[in-house]
Amino acid sequence: MTTETDTEKTTMQNGISRRGFFKYTSASIAAAAAVSAGAVFEVPSLIGPAAAATEPTGDPINIGFLGALSGPDAGWGLPGLTGNQLYIDAVNAEGGLLVGGERRPLKMYAFDDEATGSKALQGAKQLVLEKDVKFISAIGGNPADATHPFLTKKKVVYASLISTDIKPDRPYLIAGGDVTPRIDMLRPFYHRFINPHLKRWAVISQDDTIGLTSQAWEVGSALSDGWEVVYDVNYAIETTDFAPVVSAMLATNPEVVSLNLSYPTFVVQIVEQLYLQGFKGLISANYLDTESILQKVPKEYLEGATDSFPLFDDPWWGSPSWQENFMTEWNARYGPGGPEDVHREITGIDWDHVITFKVWAEGVKLAGTVDPDVVLDTLRGQDSIPTILGPGKMGGKEMWGIDNMVSPPIPINEVRDGVKRVQAVVRFEQWFDNRKDEIIKVVRDKGQMFDQR
Amino acid sequence: MSIPNWKPLFLLAVVIAVGCAIPFMVRAYTIEIFILFMINLILVCSYRIPATTGDWSLSHVVLMGVGAYTTALLSKWFDLTIFLTVPLSAVVAGIVGFIMVTPLIRTRGFGFFIASFALGELIRLIWIKFRYPFGGPRGMIGIPNGELGSIDFFEPMPYYYFVMAVALICLIIMYRIDQSRIGKTFTALYTDEGLAESVGIDVPRYRALAFGLGAFFAGIAGALLAHRLGAVDPKNFDVTTMVYLIIWIVVGGTTTFWGPIMGLILMTFIFEWSRPLLEWRPLLFGGTLIFFLVFLPGGLDDLFFKIRNKIMARKSGAGVSDVAS
């Protein structure tokens, strides 16, 4: 496995290591974007302003949370309730969301769709017909397919975690908070830059909608960045024994193993198998639940593994920062000993849904209305939109057929001494512009473009 | 000439009248709940048909899926109207059910249960593995809701009446089958298969008939669901959904035609009321299943008869022991 020492020894002409150059450049990109936006990353107080809060002056705005809150997919949904609620409470502490001069408090209603289309449609109908929600936080995937005709007709904004859900016939479906599949596309680029001597890339994920599409984008990107993709297989989502899956992959002698968008529970089992089967290369994934993984493998084994769900106590964000405030608030409320103790550490999913939720809220504030057509047009017209990961932008027409993708900067973490630490933050658009034709061709050959699904 | 029994007709008229009035008395979302309830009603009653022969299968929800996928293909490829896709899907599901049960006839009890699960999973995996024509893991989307002239079934009320009409027809047919000689033959197979065979009943043929009939009506439920959702995916018809069906059946019982219906009504209420419990809900359903298996193995059916017998015994003035002797 490549160590930081080895990497540091790889120098460029001016004596700066590749890793150092990447860090410097990405920080500069992020900082420049932030400065051009007029502010360094927004730091609204989650605790509440010291001055007296404004009282609500308008009707409440109801928000829906439609995702798996039980069953195997609950890992992507249930934690999201905490982050959304923290954000809602922060907004309501100021009297509510400022919409057209009125302070309108937010209220969230949750519905467990068990990641099933029929239940998701039932939930969407309940949330819209009973609660008149204007915005729905969701996981996406098959439930997005089932709900979009109804939500399109009812003109309700549906925020999927997964950009692959975006399609031109879903004008009110936005996504991008999960930075999928952009992060899966950028990890090969990151590794190519940091580890130029590595050549062989293997990628696996489950054979559901999100796995198939995200993996297609990752393979296209890896090929465009000069990797030899030696293994590209989607395992059955019903897989319970990952030993043969990993064996087959390792038979191709990869130097980097990417788990793409494998579910968190699958990632733990796969990494365990990689360890047991003696894999010594790099591990890369969309999301690494390090707390769970390190119960199966030693800390040293995970050193250098990459993902894109940063921890909010990462010094990268600085102090004070939105992220630090969020972490403090979350631990105080949901952490050990808190009034709503959830008996676990904070995960990336706890804040994942907040990304697009906050973007929508910003759009509502700017537009002065909750009308989804006006809100989305307003967002598309912005050069920069504050997100919890930094200044973002609406885009994605070339990938999804419509500019409904929220695109914040993408953090890339490496595991250091058992803890994820941000190593780089990358602007996706600049990277994609240079490679899009090549990548899109691969995705199209795999039948995963938006107009093929 | 015998005097017709007006009571069942009167009850039927009352049910139809109440059913027609419901959409005007409840909110729009509640109409959606009733639509799903009526689809599940067809499904749960269809499961009882093979269950009365003693053949409890784990593939019934997959057969519902066969109906759903058939509807999806017929709607999207041939642009057939909902009034054709539903009956055709039922026929296809019935045929698939008949083909499935043929190798299973040699098995009984637990063997039948497990073998049916295996065959059901085979079908479901075919949907997952073949992106063409089944859409793979993503399933199929863009299934039209259906229409009748200018009436768009996208709106809940028109679709409610359509499903109500289909459900009534299906339930009347299934009830008539249950009360007929064929239905009694099915029950005889479960009560004493050896005796049934000894009096000349072709046991394998009747078991296959029961399974095929159950699959036929399950296919109708699947077709209705597909048109309502506008999408089908393999996850809709997996073992989790099958477990819910088993819970309805166990809670309600299969002794009478009304048992599964009672189970469905009770569990639908519990299902809706327990939503705030979030991740604790599966625990609640599992606990309910265990409770009924241990304390009320006959289901609500059995409980109803026990209560009725006790009331009748008290009315007649004799103790239970006197009645028994």
PDB file of N, CA and C in Angstrom, chain A residues 69-71 73 78 81 110-112 114-119 121-123 125-126 129-130 141-142 145-146 148-150 153 164-165 167 170 207-209 212-213 236 238 446-448 453, chain B residues 27-30 32-33 36 121 124-125 128-129 131 136-139 141 145 152 154-156 225 228-231 233-236 238 240-241 244 271-272 275 278-282 285:
ATOM      1  N   LEU A  69     -36.468   4.042   6.521  1.00  0.00           N
ATOM      2  CA  LEU A  69     -36.193   4.268   7.938  1.00  0.00           C
ATOM      3  C   LEU A  69     -36.128   2.945   8.684  1.00  0.00           C
ATOM      4  N   SER A  70     -36.284   1.853   7.935  1.00  0.00           N
ATOM      5  CA  SER A  70     -36.134   0.515   8.506  1.00  0.00           C
ATOM      6  C   SER A  70     -35.647  -0.382   7.381  1.00  0.00           C
ATOM      7  N   GLY A  71     -35.147  -1.532   7.739  1.00  0.00           N
ATOM      8  CA  GLY A  71     -34.683  -2.467   6.723  1.00  0.00           C
ATOM      9  C   GLY A  71     -33.249  -2.198   6.304  1.00  0.00           C
ATOM     10  N   ASP A  73     -31.852  -0.782   3.814  1.00  0.00           N
ATOM     11  CA  ASP A  73     -31.486   0.511   3.243  1.00  0.00           C
ATOM     12  C   ASP A  73     -31.554   1.646   4.247  1.00  0.00           C
ATOM     13  N   LEU A  78     -32.383   6.789   7.660  1.00  0.00           N
ATOM     14  CA  LEU A  78     -32.686   7.131   9.057  1.00  0.00           C
ATOM     15  C   LEU A  78     -31.766   8.199   9.644  1.00  0.00           C
ATOM     16  N   LEU A  81     -32.555  12.087   9.262  1.00  0.00           N
ATOM     17  CA  LEU A  81     -33.550  12.825  10.042  1.00  0.00           C
ATOM     18  C   LEU A  81     -32.880  13.784  11.021  1.00  0.00           C
ATOM     19  N   ALA A 110     -41.940  12.646   8.446  1.00  0.00           N
ATOM     20  CA  ALA A 110     -41.173  11.524   7.882  1.00  0.00           C
ATOM     21  C   ALA A 110     -42.107  10.382   7.496  1.00  0.00           C
ATOM     22  N   PHE A 111     -41.711   9.653   6.468  1.00  0.00           N
ATOM     23  CA  PHE A 111     -42.461   8.461   6.028  1.00  0.00           C
ATOM     24  C   PHE A 111     -41.445   7.404   5.626  1.00  0.00           C
ATOM     25  N   ASP A 112     -41.630   6.219   6.176  1.00  0.00           N
ATOM     26  CA  ASP A 112     -40.723   5.116   5.880  1.00  0.00           C
ATOM     27  C   ASP A 112     -41.173   4.400   4.606  1.00  0.00           C
ATOM     28  N   GLU A 114     -39.270   2.121   3.077  1.00  0.00           N
ATOM     29  CA  GLU A 114     -38.574   0.825   3.044  1.00  0.00           C
ATOM     30  C   GLU A 114     -37.872   0.605   1.707  1.00  0.00           C
ATOM     31  N   ALA A 115     -37.520   1.701   1.053  1.00  0.00           N
ATOM     32  CA  ALA A 115     -36.828   1.650  -0.248  1.00  0.00           C
ATOM     33  C   ALA A 115     -37.625   0.871  -1.296  1.00  0.00           C
ATOM     34  N   THR A 116     -38.927   0.883  -1.176  1.00  0.00           N
ATOM     35  CA  THR A 116     -39.796   0.168  -2.108  1.00  0.00           C
ATOM     36  C   THR A 116     -40.685   1.171  -2.840  1.00  0.00           C
ATOM     37  N   GLY A 117     -40.835   0.946  -4.151  1.00  0.00           N
ATOM     38  CA  GLY A 117     -41.587   1.904  -4.956  1.00  0.00           C
ATOM     39  C   GLY A 117     -43.016   2.109  -4.496  1.00  0.00           C
ATOM     40  N   SER A 118     -43.718   1.009  -4.217  1.00  0.00           N
ATOM     41  CA  SER A 118     -45.132   1.143  -3.847  1.00  0.00           C
ATOM     42  C   SER A 118     -45.293   1.947  -2.566  1.00  0.00           C
ATOM     43  N   LYS A 119     -44.440   1.677  -1.598  1.00  0.00           N
ATOM     44  CA  LYS A 119     -44.540   2.397  -0.327  1.00  0.00           C
ATOM     45  C   LYS A 119     -44.084   3.847  -0.502  1.00  0.00           C
ATOM     46  N   LEU A 121     -44.511   5.672  -3.138  1.00  0.00           N
ATOM     47  CA  LEU A 121     -45.616   6.421  -3.747  1.00  0.00           C
ATOM     48  C   LEU A 121     -46.696   6.700  -2.721  1.00  0.00           C
ATOM     49  N   GLN A 122     -46.968   5.721  -1.878  1.00  0.00           N
ATOM     50  CA  GLN A 122     -47.949   5.936  -0.814  1.00  0.00           C
ATOM     51  C   GLN A 122     -47.484   7.061   0.104  1.00  0.00           C
ATOM     52  N   GLY A 123     -46.196   7.023   0.431  1.00  0.00           N
ATOM     53  CA  GLY A 123     -45.652   8.066   1.290  1.00  0.00           C
ATOM     54  C   GLY A 123     -45.707   9.440   0.647  1.00  0.00           C
ATOM     55  N   LYS A 125     -47.785  10.442  -1.536  1.00  0.00           N
ATOM     56  CA  LYS A 125     -49.182  10.898  -1.551  1.00  0.00           C
ATOM     57  C   LYS A 125     -49.606  11.381  -0.166  1.00  0.00           C
ATOM     58  N   GLN A 126     -49.188  10.675   0.853  1.00  0.00           N
ATOM     59  CA  GLN A 126     -49.564  11.118   2.198  1.00  0.00           C
ATOM     60  C   GLN A 126     -48.926  12.462   2.517  1.00  0.00           C
ATOM     61  N   LEU A 129     -50.683  15.101  -0.020  1.00  0.00           N
ATOM     62  CA  LEU A 129     -52.134  15.289   0.117  1.00  0.00           C
ATOM     63  C   LEU A 129     -52.546  15.603   1.554  1.00  0.00           C
ATOM     64  N   GLU A 130     -51.850  15.001   2.522  1.00  0.00           N
ATOM     65  CA  GLU A 130     -52.228  15.222   3.928  1.00  0.00           C
ATOM     66  C   GLU A 130     -51.479  16.395   4.548  1.00  0.00           C
ATOM     67  N   GLY A 141     -33.439   6.497  -6.129  1.00  0.00           N
ATOM     68  CA  GLY A 141     -33.376   5.162  -6.712  1.00  0.00           C
ATOM     69  C   GLY A 141     -34.765   4.736  -7.189  1.00  0.00           C
ATOM     70  N   ASN A 142     -35.133   3.478  -6.925  1.00  0.00           N
ATOM     71  CA  ASN A 142     -36.430   2.983  -7.380  1.00  0.00           C
ATOM     72  C   ASN A 142     -37.601   3.800  -6.828  1.00  0.00           C
ATOM     73  N   ASP A 145     -38.357   6.629  -9.094  1.00  0.00           N
ATOM     74  CA  ASP A 145     -39.084   6.229 -10.301  1.00  0.00           C
ATOM     75  C   ASP A 145     -40.581   6.169 -10.040  1.00  0.00           C
ATOM     76  N   ALA A 146     -40.941   5.604  -8.887  1.00  0.00           N
ATOM     77  CA  ALA A 146     -42.368   5.412  -8.598  1.00  0.00           C
ATOM     78  C   ALA A 146     -43.066   6.721  -8.271  1.00  0.00           C
ATOM     79  N   HIS A 148     -42.103   9.971  -9.126  1.00  0.00           N
ATOM     80  CA  HIS A 148     -41.946  11.201  -9.917  1.00  0.00           C
ATOM     81  C   HIS A 148     -43.176  11.610 -10.730  1.00  0.00           C
ATOM     82  N   PRO A 149     -43.976  10.679 -11.304  1.00  0.00           N
ATOM     83  CA  PRO A 149     -45.163  11.182 -12.026  1.00  0.00           C
ATOM     84  C   PRO A 149     -46.102  11.964 -11.123  1.00  0.00           C
ATOM     85  N   PHE A 150     -46.325  11.433  -9.927  1.00  0.00           N
ATOM     86  CA  PHE A 150     -47.220  12.110  -8.982  1.00  0.00           C
ATOM     87  C   PHE A 150     -46.620  13.433  -8.529  1.00  0.00           C
ATOM     88  N   LYS A 153     -46.672  16.081 -11.229  1.00  0.00           N
ATOM     89  CA  LYS A 153     -48.004  16.667 -11.422  1.00  0.00           C
ATOM     90  C   LYS A 153     -48.359  17.606 -10.281  1.00  0.00           C
ATOM     91  N   THR A 164     -28.061  10.343 -10.345  1.00  0.00           N
ATOM     92  CA  THR A 164     -28.522   9.499 -11.443  1.00  0.00           C
ATOM     93  C   THR A 164     -30.038   9.457 -11.563  1.00  0.00           C
ATOM     94  N   ASP A 165     -30.735   9.969 -10.588  1.00  0.00           N
ATOM     95  CA  ASP A 165     -32.198  10.042 -10.672  1.00  0.00           C
ATOM     96  C   ASP A 165     -32.678  11.209 -11.524  1.00  0.00           C
ATOM     97  N   LYS A 167     -33.610  13.452 -14.462  1.00  0.00           N
ATOM     98  CA  LYS A 167     -33.968  13.233 -15.866  1.00  0.00           C
ATOM     99  C   LYS A 167     -34.779  14.428 -16.343  1.00  0.00           C
ATOM    100  N   ARG A 170     -38.378  14.921 -15.209  1.00  0.00           N
ATOM    101  CA  ARG A 170     -38.580  15.084 -13.763  1.00  0.00           C
ATOM    102  C   ARG A 170     -38.127  16.499 -13.387  1.00  0.00           C
ATOM    103  N   ASP A 207     -25.875  -4.585  -7.772  1.00  0.00           N
ATOM    104  CA  ASP A 207     -26.502  -4.470  -9.096  1.00  0.00           C
ATOM    105  C   ASP A 207     -27.863  -3.793  -9.052  1.00  0.00           C
ATOM    106  N   ASP A 208     -28.022  -2.823  -8.166  1.00  0.00           N
ATOM    107  CA  ASP A 208     -29.278  -2.063  -8.197  1.00  0.00           C
ATOM    108  C   ASP A 208     -29.042  -0.809  -9.048  1.00  0.00           C
ATOM    109  N   THR A 209     -30.083   0.010  -9.116  1.00  0.00           N
ATOM    110  CA  THR A 209     -30.023   1.189  -9.984  1.00  0.00           C
ATOM    111  C   THR A 209     -28.803   2.056  -9.714  1.00  0.00           C
ATOM    112  N   LEU A 212     -25.390   0.377 -10.599  1.00  0.00           N
ATOM    113  CA  LEU A 212     -25.131   0.231 -12.040  1.00  0.00           C
ATOM    114  C   LEU A 212     -24.738   1.560 -12.665  1.00  0.00           C
ATOM    115  N   THR A 213     -25.491   2.597 -12.354  1.00  0.00           N
ATOM    116  CA  THR A 213     -25.215   3.882 -13.003  1.00  0.00           C
ATOM    117  C   THR A 213     -23.937   4.518 -12.462  1.00  0.00           C
ATOM    118  N   ALA A 236     -24.659  -9.268  -6.998  1.00  0.00           N
ATOM    119  CA  ALA A 236     -26.084  -9.299  -6.670  1.00  0.00           C
ATOM    120  C   ALA A 236     -26.336  -8.598  -5.341  1.00  0.00           C
ATOM    121  N   GLU A 238     -28.451  -9.247  -3.289  1.00  0.00           N
ATOM    122  CA  GLU A 238     -28.803 -10.224  -2.248  1.00  0.00           C
ATOM    123  C   GLU A 238     -27.565 -10.917  -1.679  1.00  0.00           C
ATOM    124  N   LYS A 446     -22.531   1.433 -21.963  1.00  0.00           N
ATOM    125  CA  LYS A 446     -23.033   0.567 -20.882  1.00  0.00           C
ATOM    126  C   LYS A 446     -24.536   0.696 -20.702  1.00  0.00           C
ATOM    127  N   GLY A 447     -25.149   1.542 -21.498  1.00  0.00           N
ATOM    128  CA  GLY A 447     -26.603   1.683 -21.427  1.00  0.00           C
ATOM    129  C   GLY A 447     -27.099   2.413 -20.200  1.00  0.00           C
ATOM    130  N   GLN A 448     -26.271   3.282 -19.639  1.00  0.00           N
ATOM    131  CA  GLN A 448     -26.656   3.931 -18.380  1.00  0.00           C
ATOM    132  C   GLN A 448     -26.871   5.437 -18.509  1.00  0.00           C
ATOM    133  N   ARG A 453     -32.307   4.747 -19.806  1.00  0.00           N
ATOM    134  CA  ARG A 453     -32.828   4.024 -18.656  1.00  0.00           C
ATOM    135  C   ARG A 453     -34.321   4.258 -18.496  1.00  0.00           C
TER     136      ARG A 453
ATOM    137  N   ARG B  27     -60.471  11.912   3.056  1.00  0.00           N
ATOM    138  CA  ARG B  27     -59.513  12.769   2.344  1.00  0.00           C
ATOM    139  C   ARG B  27     -58.908  12.019   1.157  1.00  0.00           C
ATOM    140  N   ALA B  28     -58.265  12.775   0.300  1.00  0.00           N
ATOM    141  CA  ALA B  28     -57.696  12.190  -0.925  1.00  0.00           C
ATOM    142  C   ALA B  28     -56.704  11.082  -0.613  1.00  0.00           C
ATOM    143  N   TYR B  29     -55.858  11.288   0.394  1.00  0.00           N
ATOM    144  CA  TYR B  29     -54.860  10.271   0.706  1.00  0.00           C
ATOM    145  C   TYR B  29     -55.516   8.995   1.223  1.00  0.00           C
ATOM    146  N   THR B  30     -56.577   9.141   1.970  1.00  0.00           N
ATOM    147  CA  THR B  30     -57.273   7.965   2.500  1.00  0.00           C
ATOM    148  C   THR B  30     -57.848   7.129   1.358  1.00  0.00           C
ATOM    149  N   GLU B  32     -56.376   6.698  -1.428  1.00  0.00           N
ATOM    150  CA  GLU B  32     -55.221   5.908  -1.875  1.00  0.00           C
ATOM    151  C   GLU B  32     -55.029   4.686  -0.982  1.00  0.00           C
ATOM    152  N   ILE B  33     -55.202   4.879   0.323  1.00  0.00           N
ATOM    153  CA  ILE B  33     -55.075   3.745   1.250  1.00  0.00           C
ATOM    154  C   ILE B  33     -56.109   2.675   0.902  1.00  0.00           C
ATOM    155  N   LEU B  36     -55.082   0.667  -2.206  1.00  0.00           N
ATOM    156  CA  LEU B  36     -54.087  -0.365  -1.885  1.00  0.00           C
ATOM    157  C   LEU B  36     -54.723  -1.480  -1.065  1.00  0.00           C
ATOM    158  N   GLU B 121     -38.089 -17.264  -6.361  1.00  0.00           N
ATOM    159  CA  GLU B 121     -36.850 -16.487  -6.460  1.00  0.00           C
ATOM    160  C   GLU B 121     -36.245 -16.607  -7.843  1.00  0.00           C
ATOM    161  N   ARG B 124     -37.983 -14.109  -9.859  1.00  0.00           N
ATOM    162  CA  ARG B 124     -37.596 -12.746  -9.477  1.00  0.00           C
ATOM    163  C   ARG B 124     -36.180 -12.420  -9.946  1.00  0.00           C
ATOM    164  N   LEU B 125     -35.294 -13.399  -9.882  1.00  0.00           N
ATOM    165  CA  LEU B 125     -33.921 -13.173 -10.344  1.00  0.00           C
ATOM    166  C   LEU B 125     -33.866 -12.989 -11.859  1.00  0.00           C
ATOM    167  N   ILE B 128     -34.446  -9.458 -12.404  1.00  0.00           N
ATOM    168  CA  ILE B 128     -33.292  -8.647 -12.012  1.00  0.00           C
ATOM    169  C   ILE B 128     -32.166  -8.770 -13.034  1.00  0.00           C
ATOM    170  N   LYS B 129     -31.950  -9.967 -13.532  1.00  0.00           N
ATOM    171  CA  LYS B 129     -30.786 -10.204 -14.389  1.00  0.00           C
ATOM    172  C   LYS B 129     -30.988  -9.736 -15.825  1.00  0.00           C
ATOM    173  N   ARG B 131     -32.041  -7.070 -18.125  1.00  0.00           N
ATOM    174  CA  ARG B 131     -32.451  -5.676 -18.267  1.00  0.00           C
ATOM    175  C   ARG B 131     -33.463  -5.544 -19.400  1.00  0.00           C
ATOM    176  N   GLY B 136     -34.221  -5.036 -15.465  1.00  0.00           N
ATOM    177  CA  GLY B 136     -33.199  -5.343 -14.477  1.00  0.00           C
ATOM    178  C   GLY B 136     -33.585  -4.878 -13.084  1.00  0.00           C
ATOM    179  N   PRO B 137     -32.604  -4.529 -12.268  1.00  0.00           N
ATOM    180  CA  PRO B 137     -32.907  -4.120 -10.890  1.00  0.00           C
ATOM    181  C   PRO B 137     -33.795  -2.886 -10.823  1.00  0.00           C
ATOM    182  N   ARG B 138     -33.703  -2.045 -11.815  1.00  0.00           N
ATOM    183  CA  ARG B 138     -34.485  -0.820 -11.813  1.00  0.00           C
ATOM    184  C   ARG B 138     -35.949  -1.059 -12.132  1.00  0.00           C
ATOM    185  N   GLY B 139     -36.249  -2.198 -12.744  1.00  0.00           N
ATOM    186  CA  GLY B 139     -37.628  -2.480 -13.076  1.00  0.00           C
ATOM    187  C   GLY B 139     -38.100  -1.683 -14.271  1.00  0.00           C
ATOM    188  N   ILE B 141     -40.629   1.482 -15.730  1.00  0.00           N
ATOM    189  CA  ILE B 141     -41.369   2.694 -15.357  1.00  0.00           C
ATOM    190  C   ILE B 141     -42.198   3.152 -16.545  1.00  0.00           C
ATOM    191  N   ASN B 145     -51.430   4.898 -16.260  1.00  0.00           N
ATOM    192  CA  ASN B 145     -52.416   4.673 -15.204  1.00  0.00           C
ATOM    193  C   ASN B 145     -53.719   4.118 -15.747  1.00  0.00           C
ATOM    194  N   ASP B 152     -59.415  10.101 -16.401  1.00  0.00           N
ATOM    195  CA  ASP B 152     -58.021   9.706 -16.210  1.00  0.00           C
ATOM    196  C   ASP B 152     -57.888   8.973 -14.881  1.00  0.00           C
ATOM    197  N   PHE B 154     -55.341   8.476 -13.291  1.00  0.00           N
ATOM    198  CA  PHE B 154     -54.300   9.046 -12.442  1.00  0.00           C
ATOM    199  C   PHE B 154     -54.930   9.596 -11.159  1.00  0.00           C
ATOM    200  N   GLU B 155     -56.120  10.187 -11.309  1.00  0.00           N
ATOM    201  CA  GLU B 155     -56.813  10.727 -10.139  1.00  0.00           C
ATOM    202  C   GLU B 155     -57.296   9.572  -9.260  1.00  0.00           C
ATOM    203  N   PRO B 156     -57.239   9.742  -7.935  1.00  0.00           N
ATOM    204  CA  PRO B 156     -57.561   8.614  -7.052  1.00  0.00           C
ATOM    205  C   PRO B 156     -59.009   8.137  -7.147  1.00  0.00           C
ATOM    206  N   LEU B 225     -51.901  -3.060  -9.265  1.00  0.00           N
ATOM    207  CA  LEU B 225     -50.831  -2.335  -8.561  1.00  0.00           C
ATOM    208  C   LEU B 225     -49.913  -1.642  -9.557  1.00  0.00           C
ATOM    209  N   ARG B 228     -51.388   1.460 -10.903  1.00  0.00           N
ATOM    210  CA  ARG B 228     -51.485   2.536  -9.907  1.00  0.00           C
ATOM    211  C   ARG B 228     -50.120   3.170  -9.672  1.00  0.00           C
ATOM    212  N   LEU B 229     -49.081   2.331  -9.577  1.00  0.00           N
ATOM    213  CA  LEU B 229     -47.747   2.860  -9.304  1.00  0.00           C
ATOM    214  C   LEU B 229     -47.128   3.506 -10.519  1.00  0.00           C
ATOM    215  N   GLY B 230     -47.488   2.993 -11.689  1.00  0.00           N
ATOM    216  CA  GLY B 230     -46.826   3.469 -12.895  1.00  0.00           C
ATOM    217  C   GLY B 230     -45.430   2.892 -13.047  1.00  0.00           C
ATOM    218  N   ALA B 231     -45.046   2.026 -12.117  1.00  0.00           N
ATOM    219  CA  ALA B 231     -43.707   1.435 -12.149  1.00  0.00           C
ATOM    220  C   ALA B 231     -43.749   0.102 -11.428  1.00  0.00           C
ATOM    221  N   ASP B 233     -40.877  -2.888  -9.848  1.00  0.00           N
ATOM    222  CA  ASP B 233     -39.496  -3.303  -9.690  1.00  0.00           C
ATOM    223  C   ASP B 233     -39.456  -4.556  -8.833  1.00  0.00           C
ATOM    224  N   PRO B 234     -38.389  -5.348  -8.970  1.00  0.00           N
ATOM    225  CA  PRO B 234     -38.344  -6.653  -8.302  1.00  0.00           C
ATOM    226  C   PRO B 234     -38.507  -6.568  -6.793  1.00  0.00           C
ATOM    227  N   LYS B 235     -38.121  -5.427  -6.242  1.00  0.00           N
ATOM    228  CA  LYS B 235     -38.182  -5.298  -4.789  1.00  0.00           C
ATOM    229  C   LYS B 235     -39.619  -5.275  -4.265  1.00  0.00           C
ATOM    230  N   ASN B 236     -40.571  -4.886  -5.149  1.00  0.00           N
ATOM    231  CA  ASN B 236     -41.971  -4.885  -4.738  1.00  0.00           C
ATOM    232  C   ASN B 236     -42.462  -6.290  -4.418  1.00  0.00           C
ATOM    233  N   ASP B 238     -40.551  -9.085  -3.264  1.00  0.00           N
ATOM    234  CA  ASP B 238     -39.536  -9.915  -2.628  1.00  0.00           C
ATOM    235  C   ASP B 238     -40.087 -10.599  -1.374  1.00  0.00           C
ATOM    236  N   THR B 240     -39.796  -9.955   1.684  1.00  0.00           N
ATOM    237  CA  THR B 240     -40.359  -9.073   2.710  1.00  0.00           C
ATOM    238  C   THR B 240     -41.851  -8.879   2.492  1.00  0.00           C
ATOM    239  N   THR B 241     -42.241  -8.615   1.243  1.00  0.00           N
ATOM    240  CA  THR B 241     -43.664  -8.455   0.937  1.00  0.00           C
ATOM    241  C   THR B 241     -44.406  -9.763   1.192  1.00  0.00           C
ATOM    242  N   TYR B 244     -45.278 -10.108   4.785  1.00  0.00           N
ATOM    243  CA  TYR B 244     -46.473  -9.334   5.146  1.00  0.00           C
ATOM    244  C   TYR B 244     -47.736 -10.113   4.805  1.00  0.00           C
ATOM    245  N   PHE B 271     -50.515  -1.335  10.725  1.00  0.00           N
ATOM    246  CA  PHE B 271     -49.447  -0.853   9.845  1.00  0.00           C
ATOM    247  C   PHE B 271     -49.447   0.664   9.767  1.00  0.00           C
ATOM    248  N   GLU B 272     -50.634   1.233   9.564  1.00  0.00           N
ATOM    249  CA  GLU B 272     -50.711   2.689   9.425  1.00  0.00           C
ATOM    250  C   GLU B 272     -50.442   3.393  10.742  1.00  0.00           C
ATOM    251  N   ARG B 275     -46.619   3.761  12.027  1.00  0.00           N
ATOM    252  CA  ARG B 275     -45.608   4.484  11.243  1.00  0.00           C
ATOM    253  C   ARG B 275     -44.641   5.302  12.095  1.00  0.00           C
ATOM    254  N   LEU B 278     -41.077   3.966  13.298  1.00  0.00           N
ATOM    255  CA  LEU B 278     -39.914   3.892  12.412  1.00  0.00           C
ATOM    256  C   LEU B 278     -39.282   2.503  12.420  1.00  0.00           C
ATOM    257  N   GLU B 279     -37.992   2.441  12.859  1.00  0.00           N
ATOM    258  CA  GLU B 279     -37.278   1.177  12.712  1.00  0.00           C
ATOM    259  C   GLU B 279     -37.766   0.090  13.655  1.00  0.00           C
ATOM    260  N   TRP B 280     -38.695   0.404  14.577  1.00  0.00           N
ATOM    261  CA  TRP B 280     -39.218  -0.605  15.492  1.00  0.00           C
ATOM    262  C   TRP B 280     -40.389  -1.366  14.888  1.00  0.00           C
ATOM    263  N   ARG B 281     -40.855  -0.922  13.714  1.00  0.00           N
ATOM    264  CA  ARG B 281     -42.060  -1.544  13.149  1.00  0.00           C
ATOM    265  C   ARG B 281     -41.860  -3.018  12.800  1.00  0.00           C
ATOM    266  N   PRO B 282     -40.738  -3.384  12.162  1.00  0.00           N
ATOM    267  CA  PRO B 282     -40.565  -4.824  11.878  1.00  0.00           C
ATOM    268  C   PRO B 282     -40.650  -5.672  13.145  1.00  0.00           C
ATOM    269  N   PHE B 285     -44.329  -6.197  13.933  1.00  0.00           N
ATOM    270  CA  PHE B 285     -44.992  -7.178  13.064  1.00  0.00           C
ATOM    271  C   PHE B 285     -44.541  -8.599  13.391  1.00  0.00           C
TER     272      PHE B 285
END
